[in-house]
């Protein structure tokens, strides 16, 4: 389907075409919009100019102008990119605009406006309820009535590969009389999926689930690094703050929503009837069949199944705006930790090790309860594409620095 | 002290010089940086050009470039503005750059990066604890060990005067079996003080209290509109979300930190010894003696005293970054509701009316528990300046639309 030689089973085939921002040594320091195809990156602005197409949106140094342009433009641009890479006639002009992936540096692909983190996995929320509030109902009474979420720190969203400095803060174990200060001893991961808002909305106007495609530009992977000891001491009554705000890593490639058409599945049956603005039974289902993998120091420790999420991103978008809150280009909202029902499908170490009781064994003979300095975490995912193909998400990686 | 005729007791005298962004009919739609003096606005960029001074930072359409330039530049610019308005020799060039306040439209003066809301009044936190968690200790165990805070929605921070549409959402009274959906019935105010970050900091590096002046550009008033019914149902376990995210209003004038030198006072005695990074006993005190007034439909309902706040803004800045979270130009952090010990110094209706039990009486014979459609709230404040002068904060107003 493309004139570029790529492996038949590449998850970065012509049906994917995720967007990123890169720089390369041919123009040092200049950030450009790139589109991944196989193990190459298409310099999108250069390609547009080479074929004589409009290039303003593709010549930007972030995805924000393209994201702001709205769905009609997204489809036009995606159609054009597909044609340039599929039509042999474009090859002479376009081929010189391809760079090997290994020769580019990838950057945060968009300017994050507001960042919201949800809590949409029933398995994850139940596990954390059992760990943090033993003896109580694992789910709070509101959990099945609304997608619980909170705002996180947009300014510390970083691109995959950015090292994560172990945060310091106040910690207090239940047995301690007073809190102490020091480096977090319970540094954790959260495997999540992020949704990137393109088209804004007006203050005072709710965005219904049916408008999901008009506003959401694309999807990425996200690691919501969490310092469990800092979080446990600070989070009552106003929620997580410093336990989360030191870093949130995102994958460098934003998969267009249109590339996930074959990944759409019905969400799990809901055992509480949702209020009207969250009732998706009559509309398009926005469950997504993403198969996520989490590795620690090269060893796979979990395979979280995104299709098991109780609340969908369309419900989250509708909820987030039902009070009239406006959307801005660059808003990022994340699913919350993706955990499935089985132990080896949990998306955080606190669940995988049950609060440290059952350490994870690594092939080098060591074990982990939480992350140690030097540890590297890698998350990847694929989703079904057309004709048996797979749609790949760029990996989100991070290494812990002391 | 200035060649411009302004009343002796104006809170917008030469010692204040707050910054804002305005537009006016002489150049329709063009946003310009203005400095308030008396009841006039100085077109700062035009003044700089008129006296032959560098004008790049003052010719921007937001305060962000000036804010990013750092304290040395802030002092230079403030010194220059003072000279232009004080020195009769500059009058011929500068006077034509003054516009009557009544003829300008004021805009949000800076682009908000991250917005963090703290919870720093002991009286407010105790009152809410008694109301929301009767029978428990009013303050959570962490309250006197750290300044509790959470991230709010930066995209819905609006300038004073922006109407506030009554938000809809899920509400559930304790006696209800299930939540219902509808307009908030318990719409409230929160009188707060906002601190605006100018100079950024690096990811992974804490900002100590001693660097407060290097990073904080100025101070404003803030009304953190709150839908108590939505908030009460949603906020466990991850904190406030839709109950707060529909609108946060800020005053249009940012008072430079240097204008508040005479307002600095010692904070209240702390009855729990703070950990080292929060211990301000050896350094500069950053309590601030702001006298706030809150009016509802023209009738003063509260006089919250900012000097009673348990945690100072310097402690909040140090706490917010102690985990290595970076600061960006435009970060806004707010004090939390300012409530003093007396009933008529409480900064929210839920406290003033004790959760609706003791309605506020208005001169027109009506009473209020929470806000009704059409109600207008106005917050103002002044602080001590040099030589017996007062430093005025611009008012933050908002009217409720159905």
PDB file of N, CA, C and O in Angstrom, chain B residues 145-205:
ATOM      1  N   UNK B 145       0.904  20.172  58.778  1.00  0.00           N
ATOM      2  CA  UNK B 145       2.246  19.756  58.351  1.00  0.00           C
ATOM      3  C   UNK B 145       2.587  20.225  56.943  1.00  0.00           C
ATOM      4  O   UNK B 145       3.754  20.344  56.592  1.00  0.00           O
ATOM      5  N   UNK B 146       1.592  20.428  56.130  1.00  0.00           N
ATOM      6  CA  UNK B 146       1.858  20.854  54.746  1.00  0.00           C
ATOM      7  C   UNK B 146       0.714  21.717  54.246  1.00  0.00           C
ATOM      8  O   UNK B 146      -0.433  21.560  54.666  1.00  0.00           O
ATOM      9  N   UNK B 147       1.016  22.672  53.336  1.00  0.00           N
ATOM     10  CA  UNK B 147      -0.058  23.458  52.726  1.00  0.00           C
ATOM     11  C   UNK B 147      -0.773  22.591  51.681  1.00  0.00           C
ATOM     12  O   UNK B 147      -0.231  22.322  50.614  1.00  0.00           O
ATOM     13  N   UNK B 148      -1.964  22.146  52.032  1.00  0.00           N
ATOM     14  CA  UNK B 148      -2.722  21.283  51.126  1.00  0.00           C
ATOM     15  C   UNK B 148      -3.140  22.076  49.895  1.00  0.00           C
ATOM     16  O   UNK B 148      -3.574  23.222  49.995  1.00  0.00           O
ATOM     17  N   UNK B 149      -2.985  21.467  48.744  1.00  0.00           N
ATOM     18  CA  UNK B 149      -3.387  22.122  47.503  1.00  0.00           C
ATOM     19  C   UNK B 149      -3.726  21.093  46.453  1.00  0.00           C
ATOM     20  O   UNK B 149      -3.510  19.886  46.646  1.00  0.00           O
ATOM     21  N   UNK B 150      -4.266  21.576  45.337  1.00  0.00           N
ATOM     22  CA  UNK B 150      -4.606  20.694  44.218  1.00  0.00           C
ATOM     23  C   UNK B 150      -4.605  21.543  42.959  1.00  0.00           C
ATOM     24  O   UNK B 150      -4.693  22.776  43.021  1.00  0.00           O
ATOM     25  N   UNK B 151      -4.503  20.883  41.822  1.00  0.00           N
ATOM     26  CA  UNK B 151      -4.533  21.611  40.554  1.00  0.00           C
ATOM     27  C   UNK B 151      -5.970  21.873  40.126  1.00  0.00           C
ATOM     28  O   UNK B 151      -6.821  20.987  40.213  1.00  0.00           O
ATOM     29  N   UNK B 152      -6.212  23.093  39.662  1.00  0.00           N
ATOM     30  CA  UNK B 152      -7.506  23.441  39.098  1.00  0.00           C
ATOM     31  C   UNK B 152      -7.395  23.607  37.587  1.00  0.00           C
ATOM     32  O   UNK B 152      -6.353  23.321  36.998  1.00  0.00           O
ATOM     33  N   UNK B 153      -8.480  24.068  36.969  1.00  0.00           N
ATOM     34  CA  UNK B 153      -8.522  24.166  35.509  1.00  0.00           C
ATOM     35  C   UNK B 153      -8.036  25.542  35.067  1.00  0.00           C
ATOM     36  O   UNK B 153      -8.701  26.564  35.292  1.00  0.00           O
ATOM     37  N   UNK B 154      -6.881  25.593  34.420  1.00  0.00           N
ATOM     38  CA  UNK B 154      -6.305  26.861  33.976  1.00  0.00           C
ATOM     39  C   UNK B 154      -7.140  27.483  32.856  1.00  0.00           C
ATOM     40  O   UNK B 154      -7.233  28.707  32.744  1.00  0.00           O
ATOM     41  N   UNK B 155      -7.749  26.638  32.027  1.00  0.00           N
ATOM     42  CA  UNK B 155      -8.465  27.139  30.847  1.00  0.00           C
ATOM     43  C   UNK B 155      -9.748  27.864  31.154  1.00  0.00           C
ATOM     44  O   UNK B 155     -10.325  28.507  30.275  1.00  0.00           O
ATOM     45  N   UNK B 156     -10.230  27.775  32.382  1.00  0.00           N
ATOM     46  CA  UNK B 156     -11.462  28.477  32.729  1.00  0.00           C
ATOM     47  C   UNK B 156     -11.209  29.585  33.757  1.00  0.00           C
ATOM     48  O   UNK B 156     -12.122  30.018  34.435  1.00  0.00           O
ATOM     49  N   UNK B 157      -9.961  30.027  33.844  1.00  0.00           N
ATOM     50  CA  UNK B 157      -9.673  31.249  34.594  1.00  0.00           C
ATOM     51  C   UNK B 157     -10.078  32.417  33.703  1.00  0.00           C
ATOM     52  O   UNK B 157      -9.628  32.520  32.556  1.00  0.00           O
ATOM     53  N   UNK B 158     -10.970  33.262  34.221  1.00  0.00           N
ATOM     54  CA  UNK B 158     -11.520  34.355  33.411  1.00  0.00           C
ATOM     55  C   UNK B 158     -11.310  35.679  34.133  1.00  0.00           C
ATOM     56  O   UNK B 158     -11.111  35.724  35.352  1.00  0.00           O
ATOM     57  N   UNK B 159     -11.370  36.758  33.356  1.00  0.00           N
ATOM     58  CA  UNK B 159     -11.146  38.067  33.968  1.00  0.00           C
ATOM     59  C   UNK B 159     -12.425  38.557  34.643  1.00  0.00           C
ATOM     60  O   UNK B 159     -13.542  38.193  34.232  1.00  0.00           O
ATOM     61  N   UNK B 160     -12.249  39.360  35.655  1.00  0.00           N
ATOM     62  CA  UNK B 160     -13.352  40.025  36.349  1.00  0.00           C
ATOM     63  C   UNK B 160     -14.367  40.581  35.357  1.00  0.00           C
ATOM     64  O   UNK B 160     -14.004  41.166  34.341  1.00  0.00           O
ATOM     65  N   UNK B 161     -15.636  40.399  35.673  1.00  0.00           N
ATOM     66  CA  UNK B 161     -16.690  40.897  34.802  1.00  0.00           C
ATOM     67  C   UNK B 161     -17.264  39.843  33.893  1.00  0.00           C
ATOM     68  O   UNK B 161     -18.377  40.014  33.360  1.00  0.00           O
ATOM     69  N   UNK B 162     -16.551  38.755  33.682  1.00  0.00           N
ATOM     70  CA  UNK B 162     -17.072  37.665  32.857  1.00  0.00           C
ATOM     71  C   UNK B 162     -18.273  37.043  33.570  1.00  0.00           C
ATOM     72  O   UNK B 162     -18.161  36.662  34.738  1.00  0.00           O
ATOM     73  N   UNK B 163     -19.430  36.955  32.901  1.00  0.00           N
ATOM     74  CA  UNK B 163     -20.584  36.342  33.571  1.00  0.00           C
ATOM     75  C   UNK B 163     -20.298  34.872  33.874  1.00  0.00           C
ATOM     76  O   UNK B 163     -19.548  34.208  33.159  1.00  0.00           O
ATOM     77  N   UNK B 164     -20.912  34.395  34.938  1.00  0.00           N
ATOM     78  CA  UNK B 164     -20.725  32.993  35.345  1.00  0.00           C
ATOM     79  C   UNK B 164     -22.044  32.253  35.126  1.00  0.00           C
ATOM     80  O   UNK B 164     -23.062  32.579  35.751  1.00  0.00           O
ATOM     81  N   UNK B 165     -22.019  31.300  34.207  1.00  0.00           N
ATOM     82  CA  UNK B 165     -23.215  30.498  33.937  1.00  0.00           C
ATOM     83  C   UNK B 165     -23.349  29.439  35.031  1.00  0.00           C
ATOM     84  O   UNK B 165     -22.391  28.708  35.311  1.00  0.00           O
ATOM     85  N   UNK B 166     -24.492  29.401  35.649  1.00  0.00           N
ATOM     86  CA  UNK B 166     -24.721  28.396  36.699  1.00  0.00           C
ATOM     87  C   UNK B 166     -24.448  27.008  36.133  1.00  0.00           C
ATOM     88  O   UNK B 166     -25.034  26.612  35.128  1.00  0.00           O
ATOM     89  N   UNK B 167     -23.553  26.251  36.757  1.00  0.00           N
ATOM     90  CA  UNK B 167     -23.174  24.958  36.191  1.00  0.00           C
ATOM     91  C   UNK B 167     -24.207  23.867  36.473  1.00  0.00           C
ATOM     92  O   UNK B 167     -24.892  23.915  37.500  1.00  0.00           O
ATOM     93  N   UNK B 168     -24.271  22.918  35.566  1.00  0.00           N
ATOM     94  CA  UNK B 168     -25.055  21.704  35.793  1.00  0.00           C
ATOM     95  C   UNK B 168     -24.123  20.573  36.187  1.00  0.00           C
ATOM     96  O   UNK B 168     -22.928  20.609  35.904  1.00  0.00           O
ATOM     97  N   UNK B 169     -24.705  19.571  36.791  1.00  0.00           N
ATOM     98  CA  UNK B 169     -23.900  18.410  37.144  1.00  0.00           C
ATOM     99  C   UNK B 169     -24.675  17.431  37.990  1.00  0.00           C
ATOM    100  O   UNK B 169     -25.881  17.588  38.205  1.00  0.00           O
ATOM    101  N   UNK B 170     -23.961  16.422  38.434  1.00  0.00           N
ATOM    102  CA  UNK B 170     -24.567  15.417  39.302  1.00  0.00           C
ATOM    103  C   UNK B 170     -24.580  15.932  40.741  1.00  0.00           C
ATOM    104  O   UNK B 170     -23.576  16.442  41.236  1.00  0.00           O
ATOM    105  N   UNK B 171     -25.731  15.736  41.388  1.00  0.00           N
ATOM    106  CA  UNK B 171     -25.875  16.119  42.794  1.00  0.00           C
ATOM    107  C   UNK B 171     -26.586  14.978  43.502  1.00  0.00           C
ATOM    108  O   UNK B 171     -27.457  14.327  42.932  1.00  0.00           O
ATOM    109  N   UNK B 172     -26.209  14.754  44.713  1.00  0.00           N
ATOM    110  CA  UNK B 172     -26.890  13.737  45.505  1.00  0.00           C
ATOM    111  C   UNK B 172     -26.908  14.189  46.952  1.00  0.00           C
ATOM    112  O   UNK B 172     -25.864  14.332  47.574  1.00  0.00           O
ATOM    113  N   UNK B 173     -28.098  14.453  47.451  1.00  0.00           N
ATOM    114  CA  UNK B 173     -28.233  14.756  48.873  1.00  0.00           C
ATOM    115  C   UNK B 173     -28.069  13.448  49.642  1.00  0.00           C
ATOM    116  O   UNK B 173     -28.347  12.375  49.111  1.00  0.00           O
ATOM    117  N   UNK B 174     -27.614  13.538  50.896  1.00  0.00           N
ATOM    118  CA  UNK B 174     -27.388  12.304  51.663  1.00  0.00           C
ATOM    119  C   UNK B 174     -28.615  11.388  51.683  1.00  0.00           C
ATOM    120  O   UNK B 174     -28.470  10.163  51.690  1.00  0.00           O
ATOM    121  N   UNK B 175     -29.805  11.967  51.694  1.00  0.00           N
ATOM    122  CA  UNK B 175     -31.017  11.149  51.789  1.00  0.00           C
ATOM    123  C   UNK B 175     -31.422  10.522  50.459  1.00  0.00           C
ATOM    124  O   UNK B 175     -32.243   9.600  50.431  1.00  0.00           O
ATOM    125  N   UNK B 176     -30.870  11.009  49.339  1.00  0.00           N
ATOM    126  CA  UNK B 176     -31.259  10.470  48.033  1.00  0.00           C
ATOM    127  C   UNK B 176     -30.647   9.085  47.822  1.00  0.00           C
ATOM    128  O   UNK B 176     -29.510   8.831  48.212  1.00  0.00           O
ATOM    129  N   UNK B 177     -31.395   8.223  47.137  1.00  0.00           N
ATOM    130  CA  UNK B 177     -30.879   6.885  46.848  1.00  0.00           C
ATOM    131  C   UNK B 177     -29.847   6.924  45.732  1.00  0.00           C
ATOM    132  O   UNK B 177     -28.885   6.147  45.723  1.00  0.00           O
ATOM    133  N   UNK B 178     -30.058   7.803  44.773  1.00  0.00           N
ATOM    134  CA  UNK B 178     -29.154   7.889  43.622  1.00  0.00           C
ATOM    135  C   UNK B 178     -28.973   9.354  43.255  1.00  0.00           C
ATOM    136  O   UNK B 178     -29.795  10.198  43.626  1.00  0.00           O
ATOM    137  N   UNK B 179     -27.915   9.682  42.527  1.00  0.00           N
ATOM    138  CA  UNK B 179     -27.721  11.079  42.148  1.00  0.00           C
ATOM    139  C   UNK B 179     -28.713  11.500  41.074  1.00  0.00           C
ATOM    140  O   UNK B 179     -29.185  10.686  40.292  1.00  0.00           O
ATOM    141  N   UNK B 180     -29.011  12.791  41.038  1.00  0.00           N
ATOM    142  CA  UNK B 180     -29.788  13.362  39.949  1.00  0.00           C
ATOM    143  C   UNK B 180     -28.914  14.340  39.181  1.00  0.00           C
ATOM    144  O   UNK B 180     -27.785  14.633  39.577  1.00  0.00           O
ATOM    145  N   UNK B 181     -29.443  14.829  38.067  1.00  0.00           N
ATOM    146  CA  UNK B 181     -28.692  15.763  37.237  1.00  0.00           C
ATOM    147  C   UNK B 181     -29.463  17.067  37.140  1.00  0.00           C
ATOM    148  O   UNK B 181     -30.686  17.069  36.965  1.00  0.00           O
ATOM    149  N   UNK B 182     -28.767  18.178  37.224  1.00  0.00           N
ATOM    150  CA  UNK B 182     -29.438  19.458  37.044  1.00  0.00           C
ATOM    151  C   UNK B 182     -28.522  20.607  37.413  1.00  0.00           C
ATOM    152  O   UNK B 182     -27.345  20.420  37.720  1.00  0.00           O
ATOM    153  N   UNK B 183     -29.091  21.804  37.372  1.00  0.00           N
ATOM    154  CA  UNK B 183     -28.351  23.011  37.715  1.00  0.00           C
ATOM    155  C   UNK B 183     -27.959  22.974  39.192  1.00  0.00           C
ATOM    156  O   UNK B 183     -28.757  22.547  40.031  1.00  0.00           O
ATOM    157  N   UNK B 184     -26.795  23.463  39.500  1.00  0.00           N
ATOM    158  CA  UNK B 184     -26.368  23.526  40.891  1.00  0.00           C
ATOM    159  C   UNK B 184     -27.334  24.391  41.697  1.00  0.00           C
ATOM    160  O   UNK B 184     -27.733  25.469  41.260  1.00  0.00           O
ATOM    161  N   UNK B 185     -27.693  23.918  42.875  1.00  0.00           N
ATOM    162  CA  UNK B 185     -28.556  24.680  43.783  1.00  0.00           C
ATOM    163  C   UNK B 185     -27.757  25.318  44.907  1.00  0.00           C
ATOM    164  O   UNK B 185     -28.328  25.981  45.765  1.00  0.00           O
ATOM    165  N   UNK B 186     -26.470  25.039  44.936  1.00  0.00           N
ATOM    166  CA  UNK B 186     -25.639  25.531  46.037  1.00  0.00           C
ATOM    167  C   UNK B 186     -24.386  26.182  45.469  1.00  0.00           C
ATOM    168  O   UNK B 186     -23.273  25.744  45.708  1.00  0.00           O
ATOM    169  N   UNK B 187     -24.623  27.257  44.715  1.00  0.00           N
ATOM    170  CA  UNK B 187     -23.520  27.950  44.048  1.00  0.00           C
ATOM    171  C   UNK B 187     -22.920  28.977  45.011  1.00  0.00           C
ATOM    172  O   UNK B 187     -23.630  29.797  45.584  1.00  0.00           O
ATOM    173  N   UNK B 188     -21.614  28.938  45.148  1.00  0.00           N
ATOM    174  CA  UNK B 188     -20.941  29.684  46.209  1.00  0.00           C
ATOM    175  C   UNK B 188     -19.751  30.455  45.635  1.00  0.00           C
ATOM    176  O   UNK B 188     -19.343  30.264  44.478  1.00  0.00           O
ATOM    177  N   UNK B 189     -19.206  31.298  46.488  1.00  0.00           N
ATOM    178  CA  UNK B 189     -17.997  32.060  46.187  1.00  0.00           C
ATOM    179  C   UNK B 189     -16.860  31.552  47.064  1.00  0.00           C
ATOM    180  O   UNK B 189     -17.091  30.869  48.065  1.00  0.00           O
ATOM    181  N   UNK B 190     -15.634  31.888  46.694  1.00  0.00           N
ATOM    182  CA  UNK B 190     -14.507  31.739  47.607  1.00  0.00           C
ATOM    183  C   UNK B 190     -13.592  32.942  47.383  1.00  0.00           C
ATOM    184  O   UNK B 190     -13.039  33.108  46.294  1.00  0.00           O
ATOM    185  N   UNK B 191     -13.460  33.768  48.404  1.00  0.00           N
ATOM    186  CA  UNK B 191     -12.602  34.959  48.316  1.00  0.00           C
ATOM    187  C   UNK B 191     -11.155  34.533  48.535  1.00  0.00           C
ATOM    188  O   UNK B 191     -10.815  34.025  49.610  1.00  0.00           O
ATOM    189  N   UNK B 192     -10.327  34.725  47.515  1.00  0.00           N
ATOM    190  CA  UNK B 192      -8.947  34.261  47.594  1.00  0.00           C
ATOM    191  C   UNK B 192      -7.986  35.321  47.046  1.00  0.00           C
ATOM    192  O   UNK B 192      -8.392  36.266  46.384  1.00  0.00           O
ATOM    193  N   UNK B 193      -6.720  35.085  47.308  1.00  0.00           N
ATOM    194  CA  UNK B 193      -5.655  35.913  46.764  1.00  0.00           C
ATOM    195  C   UNK B 193      -4.808  35.024  45.854  1.00  0.00           C
ATOM    196  O   UNK B 193      -4.458  33.903  46.225  1.00  0.00           O
ATOM    197  N   UNK B 194      -4.507  35.536  44.640  1.00  0.00           N
ATOM    198  CA  UNK B 194      -3.757  34.743  43.661  1.00  0.00           C
ATOM    199  C   UNK B 194      -2.345  35.267  43.493  1.00  0.00           C
ATOM    200  O   UNK B 194      -2.115  36.483  43.511  1.00  0.00           O
ATOM    201  N   UNK B 195      -1.394  34.365  43.312  1.00  0.00           N
ATOM    202  CA  UNK B 195       0.016  34.723  43.113  1.00  0.00           C
ATOM    203  C   UNK B 195       0.437  34.262  41.717  1.00  0.00           C
ATOM    204  O   UNK B 195       0.188  33.114  41.335  1.00  0.00           O
ATOM    205  N   UNK B 196       1.062  35.173  40.985  1.00  0.00           N
ATOM    206  CA  UNK B 196       1.358  34.938  39.578  1.00  0.00           C
ATOM    207  C   UNK B 196       2.859  34.730  39.405  1.00  0.00           C
ATOM    208  O   UNK B 196       3.661  35.605  39.750  1.00  0.00           O
ATOM    209  N   UNK B 197       3.221  33.566  38.866  1.00  0.00           N
ATOM    210  CA  UNK B 197       4.629  33.234  38.678  1.00  0.00           C
ATOM    211  C   UNK B 197       5.148  33.875  37.392  1.00  0.00           C
ATOM    212  O   UNK B 197       4.517  33.764  36.334  1.00  0.00           O
ATOM    213  N   UNK B 198       6.274  34.552  37.503  1.00  0.00           N
ATOM    214  CA  UNK B 198       6.924  35.121  36.340  1.00  0.00           C
ATOM    215  C   UNK B 198       8.045  34.215  35.853  1.00  0.00           C
ATOM    216  O   UNK B 198       7.925  33.528  34.851  1.00  0.00           O
ATOM    217  N   UNK B 199       9.142  34.178  36.618  1.00  0.00           N
ATOM    218  CA  UNK B 199      10.326  33.436  36.177  1.00  0.00           C
ATOM    219  C   UNK B 199      10.132  31.936  36.375  1.00  0.00           C
ATOM    220  O   UNK B 199       9.726  31.501  37.445  1.00  0.00           O
ATOM    221  N   UNK B 200      10.411  31.150  35.353  1.00  0.00           N
ATOM    222  CA  UNK B 200      10.224  29.698  35.442  1.00  0.00           C
ATOM    223  C   UNK B 200      11.340  29.046  36.258  1.00  0.00           C
ATOM    224  O   UNK B 200      12.323  29.687  36.634  1.00  0.00           O
ATOM    225  N   UNK B 201      11.178  27.757  36.540  1.00  0.00           N
ATOM    226  CA  UNK B 201      12.236  26.983  37.205  1.00  0.00           C
ATOM    227  C   UNK B 201      12.404  25.673  36.458  1.00  0.00           C
ATOM    228  O   UNK B 201      11.559  25.285  35.657  1.00  0.00           O
ATOM    229  N   UNK B 202      13.512  24.983  36.760  1.00  0.00           N
ATOM    230  CA  UNK B 202      13.835  23.757  36.013  1.00  0.00           C
ATOM    231  C   UNK B 202      13.215  22.523  36.633  1.00  0.00           C
ATOM    232  O   UNK B 202      13.196  22.374  37.853  1.00  0.00           O
ATOM    233  N   UNK B 203      12.781  21.622  35.767  1.00  0.00           N
ATOM    234  CA  UNK B 203      12.246  20.337  36.221  1.00  0.00           C
ATOM    235  C   UNK B 203      13.308  19.607  37.039  1.00  0.00           C
ATOM    236  O   UNK B 203      14.474  19.534  36.645  1.00  0.00           O
ATOM    237  N   UNK B 204      12.905  19.086  38.188  1.00  0.00           N
ATOM    238  CA  UNK B 204      13.826  18.333  39.034  1.00  0.00           C
ATOM    239  C   UNK B 204      14.502  19.175  40.096  1.00  0.00           C
ATOM    240  O   UNK B 204      15.305  18.658  40.872  1.00  0.00           O
ATOM    241  N   UNK B 205      14.179  20.477  40.152  1.00  0.00           N
ATOM    242  CA  UNK B 205      14.841  21.393  41.083  1.00  0.00           C
ATOM    243  C   UNK B 205      13.804  22.078  41.968  1.00  0.00           C
ATOM    244  O   UNK B 205      12.883  22.706  41.459  1.00  0.00           O
TER     245      UNK B 205
END
